[in-house]
Amino acid sequence: MSNLFDALVTRDKMDFRKFLAEYRRAALALYQKTGDTAYRNATLTEKSFQRWRNGNVGRPHHPTPDILNNMFGRPADELLTPCTDGQVRSLLAVADPVLDERELAMTARDARAHAAEAAAQQLPDLSLDQLEDDLAHLVRSTDTKPPHLVFMTARELLGVAMVQLDRTQVLSQRRRLYLVAGQTSALLAACAFDLGTMPHAFELTRAAALYGQVAEHGPLQAYAHAYLAVLYYWSGNPSQAVRKIVEARAFPGVGATGTARLAAIAARAYAHRGQVDEAQRAVAESTAERGPARDDLHDGLAGEFDFSPERVAMSNSATLLLLRDGPGAEASARRSLELGAAHAVSSKQLVVAPQARADLASALLMRNELDGAAEALGPVLALPREWRGAGLTVRVNSVRAELASPAFRGTPLAQDLAERIEDFTAVAAPKVLGPGTSRLALGGHGG
C-alpha cells in the first residue's frame, strides 16, 4: 500500500530538505494571509516526513493539514490515506479544477515571494519594481474599487513589504520598502476611515508617518500628519487638528498639489474651530493657481494621494457650510461637480461627486430650496452600499439636520427625503463591520 503524498513527493523529486523549504514557504504564505502564528512557527522533522510517505500516520494536527493543502491543492486526508497503486494513478489523473483570476494572482504572488527569498540578503530590483507597480495600480483604482476591497489588497501588499524588509540589508532597497509600507499604511488608513473605524485609522496613519520618517520622505510625512488633522476634526478635536496641520506644512519637498491639499485641510480645521478669517484665507490659498512644483507622492503616485481641483472644491464646500456661508458652499459644490463632469471619468462620480452633491443639497436647504436639494441628493441616495463611506454618510446626515428647520416642518417632500436618508444610512459601508467595532458616529451633523 502507498499513498498520494508519497506519489506526489516522488513525482516532484522532493527529498526532505527540498520538501521542508516548500513546507515553510507555504506556512509563511498562510501566516501572511491569516495572521495565525501557528503557521509562522510551523516546522517538521525528517522522521515525520518519512512516516507520511509510508502512510503510518493518522490525521495530523493544526496547522499541518492547511499547509499540505496549500502545497498540493488537496485535503490532507486524501494525501495521507493508504491506497493501492491503481488508486494513486487514478487520483493523479483527476483533471485539475478550472482556475479563476484570484488563484492565478495568488500563484503569481507566491512565485514572486519564493523568488525573492532565494535572493537572500539582497532583493532583485525586479521584486521591488513589481511591488511598487502593484501599489501604484491599487492606489489608482480607488475610484473604481470600494474601500473594503482596497483594504484587503493593501493589507497583502503591506505584508509583502514587511517580509521583504527582513530579506535585504541594502539601504537603498530598504528605503524603497519603507516608502511602500508607508504609502500602503496611508491607503489602509483612508479605507479604515471610510469604514468608520476611527481608532484603526489613527493607528494606521501614525504608522504611515513613522515609515515616512524612517524613509526621510517629506511628502509622505506631510500627507500623514495632514490626515491626522482630518481625523482629529472628525473626532471633535479641532484644536489638535490645527496643531497637526501646522506640523504637516513644515515638511519639505511637497509639490503644488500637496500644498493645495494642506491648505484645504487647514481651512476645514480652522472652520471647525470657528476661526473664520483663517479658514477663508486657507480656502483662497487652496484654490490659487498651482505652480510647477511636483512631488512623487501627490503627483507621481497620485490616485488616492492626488488632490485635484474638483476635490479641493468639494472639501471647501464642506468648510463653507461649517462657516454657514450658504452661497459660497453652493458655488464651491457646483464648481466641483462641473470640474468632475469636464473630465468625463464616470468612475469619479462614485467618490468626489456624491460628497459635493450632499454639500450642494445642504447649501440649497439653507436658502429653503427643498426641490433643488432633493434633486441634488437623488443620485447620492442611489449609490450602492459599498460606496457609502463614513465621510459621505455624515455629509448626507447633515442634509437631514437641515431638513429639521421649521421652514420644512410638515412638508411631505422634506419628510420623504429624511426617511430616504435614514434608509441610506442604515446600509452604509461602515455597517459591514461586525458588532463591537468602535465606529465613527454616523448620526449627527458632520463636517
Coordinates of C-alpha atoms in Angstrom, one line a residue:
M1 CA 0.0 0.0 0.0
S2 CA 1.1 3.5 -0.8
N3 CA -0.5 7.0 -0.5
L4 CA -0.9 10.0 -2.7
F5 CA 1.5 12.1 -0.6
D6 CA 4.4 9.7 -1.4
A7 CA 3.4 9.7 -5.1
L8 CA 3.4 13.5 -5.3
V9 CA 6.7 13.8 -3.4
T10 CA 8.3 11.2 -5.7
R11 CA 6.9 12.9 -8.8
D12 CA 8.3 16.3 -7.8
K13 CA 11.7 14.7 -6.8
M14 CA 11.5 16.1 -3.3
D15 CA 14.0 15.0 -0.7
F16 CA 13.4 16.1 2.9
R17 CA 15.4 19.3 2.5
K18 CA 13.6 20.4 -0.5
F19 CA 10.2 19.5 1.0
L20 CA 10.9 21.4 4.2
A21 CA 11.7 24.5 2.3
E22 CA 8.4 24.3 0.4
Y23 CA 6.6 23.5 3.6
R24 CA 7.9 26.6 5.3
R25 CA 7.1 28.7 2.3
A26 CA 3.5 27.5 2.3
A27 CA 3.3 28.1 6.0
L28 CA 4.6 31.7 5.7
A29 CA 2.1 32.4 2.9
L30 CA -0.8 31.2 5.2
Y31 CA 0.6 33.3 8.1
Q32 CA 0.6 36.4 5.9
K33 CA -2.9 35.7 4.8
T34 CA -4.4 34.8 8.2
G35 CA -2.1 36.2 10.9
D36 CA -2.2 32.8 12.7
T37 CA 1.1 32.5 14.5
A38 CA 0.8 28.7 14.3
Y39 CA 1.8 29.0 10.6
R40 CA 4.7 31.2 11.3
N41 CA 6.2 28.8 13.7
A42 CA 5.4 25.6 11.8
T43 CA 8.2 23.1 11.3
L44 CA 8.7 19.4 10.5
T45 CA 11.1 16.6 11.4
E46 CA 12.5 14.2 8.9
K47 CA 11.0 11.3 10.9
S48 CA 7.5 12.8 10.4
F49 CA 8.2 13.3 6.7
Q50 CA 9.1 9.6 6.3
R51 CA 6.1 8.5 8.3
W52 CA 3.8 10.4 6.0
R53 CA 5.4 8.8 3.0
N54 CA 5.0 5.3 4.5
G55 CA 1.4 6.0 5.4
N56 CA 1.9 5.2 9.1
V57 CA 0.1 8.2 10.4
G58 CA -3.4 9.5 11.4
R59 CA -4.7 12.9 10.5
P60 CA -2.0 15.4 11.6
H61 CA -2.9 18.4 13.9
H62 CA -3.3 22.1 13.0
P63 CA -1.6 23.7 11.2
T64 CA -0.3 20.8 9.1
P65 CA -3.5 19.9 7.1
D66 CA -3.8 23.5 5.9
I67 CA -0.2 23.7 4.9
L68 CA -0.3 20.5 2.9
N69 CA -3.5 21.7 1.2
N70 CA -1.8 24.9 0.3
M71 CA 1.2 23.0 -1.1
F72 CA -0.6 20.3 -3.1
G73 CA -4.2 21.7 -3.5
R74 CA -5.6 18.5 -2.0
P75 CA -7.0 17.8 1.5
A76 CA -4.6 16.1 4.0
D77 CA -6.9 13.1 4.4
E78 CA -6.7 12.5 0.6
L79 CA -2.9 12.8 0.6
L80 CA -2.2 10.6 3.6
T81 CA -4.8 7.8 3.4
P82 CA -3.2 4.5 2.3
C83 CA -4.3 3.3 -1.1
T84 CA -3.3 0.9 -3.9
D85 CA -1.0 1.9 -6.8
G86 CA -4.1 1.9 -9.0
Q87 CA -5.9 4.3 -6.8
V88 CA -2.9 6.6 -6.7
R89 CA -2.7 6.6 -10.5
S90 CA -6.5 7.4 -10.6
L91 CA -6.1 10.3 -8.2
L92 CA -3.2 11.7 -10.1
A93 CA -5.2 11.5 -13.3
V94 CA -8.1 13.6 -11.9
A95 CA -8.4 16.8 -14.0
D96 CA -7.3 20.0 -12.4
P97 CA -10.1 22.4 -11.4
V98 CA -10.7 25.5 -13.6
L99 CA -8.6 28.4 -12.3
D100 CA -10.1 31.8 -11.6
E101 CA -8.2 35.1 -11.5
R102 CA -7.8 35.0 -7.7
E103 CA -5.9 31.7 -7.9
L104 CA -3.7 33.0 -10.7
A105 CA -2.9 36.1 -8.6
M106 CA -2.1 34.0 -5.5
T107 CA 0.2 31.8 -7.6
A108 CA 1.9 34.8 -9.0
R109 CA 2.4 36.3 -5.6
D110 CA 3.7 33.0 -4.2
A111 CA 6.1 32.6 -7.0
R112 CA 7.4 36.2 -6.6
A113 CA 7.8 35.7 -2.8
H114 CA 9.7 32.5 -3.3
A115 CA 12.0 34.0 -5.9
A116 CA 12.7 36.9 -3.5
E117 CA 13.5 34.5 -0.7
A118 CA 16.1 32.9 -2.9
A119 CA 17.9 36.2 -3.3
A120 CA 18.9 36.2 0.4
Q121 CA 20.0 39.5 1.8
Q122 CA 19.8 41.5 -1.5
L123 CA 16.5 41.5 -3.2
P124 CA 16.3 41.6 -7.0
D125 CA 15.3 45.0 -8.2
L126 CA 12.6 43.3 -10.2
S127 CA 10.9 42.3 -6.9
L128 CA 10.8 45.8 -5.7
D129 CA 9.6 47.1 -9.1
Q130 CA 6.7 44.7 -9.0
L131 CA 5.7 45.6 -5.5
E132 CA 5.8 49.3 -6.4
D133 CA 3.8 48.7 -9.6
D134 CA 1.2 46.7 -7.6
L135 CA 0.8 49.6 -5.1
A136 CA 0.5 52.2 -7.9
H137 CA -2.2 50.1 -9.6
L138 CA -4.1 49.8 -6.3
V139 CA -3.8 53.5 -5.4
R140 CA -5.1 54.5 -8.8
S141 CA -8.0 52.1 -8.6
T142 CA -9.7 53.7 -5.6
D143 CA -12.2 55.4 -7.8
T144 CA -13.5 52.1 -9.1
K145 CA -12.7 49.7 -6.2
P146 CA -14.7 50.1 -2.9
P147 CA -12.9 50.6 0.4
H148 CA -13.3 47.1 1.8
L149 CA -11.7 45.5 -1.3
V150 CA -8.9 48.1 -1.4
F151 CA -8.2 47.3 2.3
M152 CA -7.8 43.6 1.7
T153 CA -5.4 44.1 -1.2
A154 CA -3.4 46.8 0.6
R155 CA -3.1 44.6 3.6
E156 CA -1.4 41.9 1.4
L157 CA 1.0 44.4 -0.1
L158 CA 2.0 45.7 3.4
G159 CA 2.7 42.1 4.4
V160 CA 4.9 41.6 1.4
A161 CA 6.8 44.8 2.2
M162 CA 7.4 43.7 5.8
V163 CA 8.7 40.3 4.7
Q164 CA 11.0 41.8 2.1
L165 CA 12.4 44.2 4.6
D166 CA 13.7 41.2 6.5
R167 CA 15.4 39.9 3.4
T168 CA 17.6 42.8 2.4
Q169 CA 20.2 45.0 4.1
V170 CA 20.8 47.2 1.1
L171 CA 20.0 50.7 2.3
S172 CA 18.5 51.9 -1.0
Q173 CA 16.2 48.9 -1.1
R174 CA 15.1 49.3 2.5
R175 CA 14.2 52.9 1.8
R176 CA 12.1 51.9 -1.1
L177 CA 10.3 49.3 1.0
Y178 CA 9.8 51.7 3.9
L179 CA 8.2 54.1 1.5
V180 CA 5.9 51.3 0.1
A181 CA 5.0 50.3 3.6
G182 CA 4.2 53.9 4.5
Q183 CA 2.1 54.6 1.4
T184 CA 0.2 51.3 1.9
S185 CA -0.4 52.2 5.6
A186 CA -1.8 55.6 4.5
L187 CA -4.1 53.9 2.0
L188 CA -5.2 51.4 4.7
A189 CA -6.0 54.4 7.0
A190 CA -8.2 56.0 4.3
C191 CA -10.1 52.7 4.0
A192 CA -10.5 52.4 7.7
F193 CA -11.9 55.9 7.9
D194 CA -14.3 55.2 5.1
L195 CA -15.4 52.1 7.0
G196 CA -16.0 54.2 10.1
T197 CA -13.2 52.8 12.3
M198 CA -11.5 55.8 13.7
P199 CA -9.1 54.1 16.2
H200 CA -7.7 52.0 13.4
A201 CA -7.5 54.9 11.1
F202 CA -5.4 56.8 13.6
E203 CA -3.1 53.9 14.2
L204 CA -2.5 53.3 10.5
T205 CA -1.9 57.0 9.8
R206 CA 0.6 57.2 12.6
A207 CA 2.3 54.1 11.1
A208 CA 2.5 55.9 7.7
A209 CA 4.0 58.9 9.4
L210 CA 6.7 56.8 11.1
Y211 CA 7.5 55.0 7.9
G212 CA 7.8 58.3 6.2
Q213 CA 10.2 59.5 8.9
V214 CA 12.4 56.4 8.5
A215 CA 12.4 56.8 4.8
E216 CA 13.1 60.5 5.2
H217 CA 10.3 61.3 2.8
G218 CA 8.8 64.8 3.3
P219 CA 5.7 64.4 1.2
L220 CA 4.6 61.2 2.9
Q221 CA 5.1 62.7 6.3
A222 CA 3.2 65.8 5.3
Y223 CA 0.4 63.6 3.9
A224 CA 0.1 61.5 7.1
H225 CA 0.3 64.4 9.5
A226 CA -2.4 66.3 7.5
Y227 CA -4.6 63.1 7.5
L228 CA -4.2 63.1 11.3
A229 CA -5.6 66.6 11.3
V230 CA -8.6 65.3 9.3
L231 CA -9.1 62.5 11.8
Y232 CA -8.9 64.9 14.7
Y233 CA -11.5 67.3 13.4
W234 CA -13.8 64.4 12.5
S235 CA -13.3 63.2 16.1
G236 CA -14.3 66.6 17.5
N237 CA -10.9 67.8 18.4
P238 CA -10.3 70.8 16.1
S239 CA -7.6 72.4 18.3
Q240 CA -5.4 69.3 17.8
A241 CA -6.3 69.3 14.1
V242 CA -4.9 72.8 13.7
R243 CA -1.7 71.8 15.5
K244 CA -1.3 68.8 13.2
I245 CA -1.8 70.8 10.0
V246 CA 0.8 73.3 11.2
E247 CA 3.2 70.4 11.6
A248 CA 2.3 69.0 8.2
R249 CA 3.1 72.2 6.5
A250 CA 6.7 72.2 7.9
F251 CA 7.8 69.1 5.9
P252 CA 10.0 69.7 2.9
G253 CA 9.6 68.6 -0.7
V254 CA 5.8 69.0 -1.1
G255 CA 4.7 70.0 -4.5
A256 CA 1.8 72.3 -5.6
T257 CA -0.8 69.5 -5.4
G258 CA 0.2 68.6 -1.9
T259 CA 0.3 72.2 -0.9
A260 CA -3.3 72.7 -2.1
R261 CA -4.4 69.7 -0.1
L262 CA -2.7 71.0 3.0
A263 CA -4.5 74.4 2.6
A264 CA -7.9 72.8 2.1
I265 CA -7.4 70.6 5.2
A266 CA -6.2 73.7 7.2
A267 CA -9.3 75.6 6.1
R268 CA -11.6 72.8 7.4
A269 CA -9.7 72.6 10.7
Y270 CA -9.9 76.4 11.2
A271 CA -13.6 76.3 10.4
H272 CA -14.3 73.6 12.9
R273 CA -12.5 75.8 15.5
G274 CA -14.6 78.8 14.5
Q275 CA -11.6 80.8 13.2
V276 CA -13.4 82.4 10.2
D277 CA -10.6 84.7 8.9
E278 CA -8.0 81.9 9.0
A279 CA -10.4 79.5 7.3
Q280 CA -11.2 81.9 4.5
R281 CA -7.6 82.6 3.8
A282 CA -6.8 78.9 3.6
V283 CA -9.7 78.4 1.2
A284 CA -8.3 81.1 -1.0
E285 CA -4.8 79.5 -0.8
S286 CA -6.2 76.1 -1.8
T287 CA -7.8 77.5 -4.9
A288 CA -4.9 79.7 -6.0
E289 CA -3.2 78.8 -9.3
R290 CA -0.8 75.9 -8.9
G291 CA 2.8 76.3 -9.8
P292 CA 5.0 73.8 -11.5
A293 CA 6.4 72.1 -8.3
R294 CA 5.7 68.4 -8.1
D295 CA 6.4 65.5 -5.7
D296 CA 6.4 61.8 -6.2
L297 CA 3.5 61.1 -3.9
H298 CA 0.7 63.6 -4.6
D299 CA 1.7 64.0 -8.3
G300 CA 3.8 60.9 -9.2
L301 CA 1.8 58.1 -7.5
A302 CA -1.4 60.3 -7.5
G303 CA -4.6 58.3 -7.3
E304 CA -5.8 58.3 -3.7
F305 CA -2.9 60.7 -2.9
D306 CA -3.9 63.2 -5.6
F307 CA -5.9 66.3 -4.7
S308 CA -7.5 67.5 -7.9
P309 CA -9.2 70.9 -8.2
E310 CA -12.6 69.2 -8.0
R311 CA -11.6 67.5 -4.8
V312 CA -10.4 70.9 -3.4
A313 CA -13.7 72.5 -4.3
M314 CA -15.6 69.6 -2.7
S315 CA -13.6 70.0 0.5
N316 CA -14.1 73.7 0.5
S317 CA -17.8 73.4 0.2
A318 CA -17.9 71.5 3.5
T319 CA -15.7 74.2 5.1
L320 CA -18.0 77.0 3.9
L321 CA -21.0 75.1 5.3
L322 CA -19.3 75.0 8.7
L323 CA -19.0 78.8 8.4
R324 CA -22.7 78.9 7.4
D325 CA -21.8 80.6 4.1
G326 CA -24.5 79.0 2.0
P327 CA -23.9 80.9 -1.2
G328 CA -20.1 80.2 -1.0
A329 CA -20.8 76.5 -0.3
E330 CA -23.2 76.2 -3.1
A331 CA -20.8 77.8 -5.6
S332 CA -17.9 75.6 -4.4
A333 CA -20.0 72.4 -4.6
R334 CA -21.2 73.3 -8.1
R335 CA -17.6 74.1 -9.2
S336 CA -16.6 70.6 -8.0
L337 CA -19.3 68.9 -10.0
E338 CA -18.6 71.0 -13.1
L339 CA -14.8 70.1 -12.9
G340 CA -15.6 66.4 -12.4
A341 CA -18.0 66.3 -15.3
A342 CA -15.5 68.0 -17.6
H343 CA -13.0 65.2 -17.0
A344 CA -15.6 62.7 -18.4
V345 CA -14.4 60.0 -16.0
S346 CA -17.6 58.3 -14.9
S347 CA -16.0 56.3 -12.1
K348 CA -15.1 59.5 -10.3
Q349 CA -18.8 60.1 -9.7
L350 CA -18.6 57.3 -7.1
V351 CA -16.1 59.3 -4.9
V352 CA -15.9 63.1 -5.2
A353 CA -19.3 64.0 -6.8
P354 CA -21.5 62.4 -4.2
Q355 CA -19.9 64.4 -1.4
A356 CA -20.2 67.6 -3.5
R357 CA -23.8 66.8 -4.2
A358 CA -24.5 66.3 -0.5
D359 CA -22.9 69.7 0.3
L360 CA -24.9 71.3 -2.5
A361 CA -28.1 69.9 -1.0
S362 CA -27.3 71.3 2.4
A363 CA -26.4 74.7 0.9
L364 CA -29.7 74.8 -1.1
L365 CA -31.7 74.0 2.1
M366 CA -30.0 76.9 3.8
R367 CA -32.0 79.1 1.3
N368 CA -35.1 77.0 1.5
E369 CA -34.6 75.4 -1.9
L370 CA -36.1 72.0 -1.0
D371 CA -36.9 70.8 -4.5
G372 CA -33.3 71.6 -5.7
A373 CA -31.9 69.8 -2.6
A374 CA -33.9 66.7 -3.3
E375 CA -32.8 66.7 -7.0
A376 CA -29.1 67.2 -6.0
L377 CA -29.2 64.4 -3.4
G378 CA -31.1 61.9 -5.6
P379 CA -28.1 60.2 -7.3
V380 CA -26.3 60.1 -3.9
L381 CA -29.1 58.1 -2.2
A382 CA -29.0 55.6 -5.1
L383 CA -25.3 54.7 -4.6
P384 CA -24.5 51.1 -3.8
R385 CA -23.9 50.3 -0.2
E386 CA -20.1 49.7 -0.6
W387 CA -19.7 53.3 -1.8
R388 CA -21.5 54.9 1.2
G389 CA -18.3 55.7 3.2
A390 CA -18.3 57.4 6.6
G391 CA -17.4 60.8 5.2
L392 CA -20.3 60.7 2.7
T393 CA -22.7 59.3 5.2
V394 CA -22.0 62.1 7.7
R395 CA -22.5 64.7 4.9
V396 CA -25.8 63.1 4.0
N397 CA -26.9 63.2 7.6
S398 CA -26.0 66.9 7.6
V399 CA -28.7 67.3 5.0
R400 CA -31.1 65.6 7.3
A401 CA -30.1 68.1 10.1
E402 CA -31.0 71.0 7.7
L403 CA -34.4 69.3 7.0
A404 CA -35.2 69.8 10.7
S405 CA -35.6 73.5 10.1
P406 CA -39.0 75.0 11.0
A407 CA -39.3 76.1 7.3
F408 CA -39.8 72.4 6.2
R409 CA -41.9 71.2 9.1
G410 CA -44.9 69.3 7.8
T411 CA -43.7 69.3 4.2
P412 CA -44.2 65.9 2.6
L413 CA -41.1 66.2 0.4
A414 CA -38.9 67.0 3.4
Q415 CA -40.3 64.1 5.4
D416 CA -39.8 61.7 2.4
L417 CA -36.2 62.9 1.9
A418 CA -35.4 62.5 5.6
E419 CA -36.8 58.9 5.5
R420 CA -34.7 58.1 2.5
I421 CA -31.6 59.4 4.2
E422 CA -32.3 57.2 7.2
D423 CA -32.6 54.2 4.8
F424 CA -29.3 55.3 3.1
T425 CA -27.5 55.4 6.5
A426 CA -28.9 52.1 7.7
V427 CA -27.0 50.2 5.0
A428 CA -23.9 52.4 4.7
A429 CA -20.4 50.9 4.2
P430 CA -19.4 51.2 7.9
K431 CA -22.2 48.8 8.8
V432 CA -20.4 46.0 7.1
L433 CA -18.2 45.7 10.3
G434 CA -19.2 43.3 13.0
P435 CA -20.5 44.2 16.5
G436 CA -18.1 45.6 19.0
T437 CA -16.3 47.7 16.4
S438 CA -15.6 51.3 17.5
R439 CA -17.1 53.3 14.7
L440 CA -17.3 56.9 13.7
A441 CA -20.6 58.3 14.8
L442 CA -22.9 58.5 11.8
G443 CA -26.0 60.1 13.2
G444 CA -25.1 63.7 13.7
H445 CA -24.1 66.8 11.9
G446 CA -20.6 66.5 10.5
G447 CA -18.0 68.5 8.5

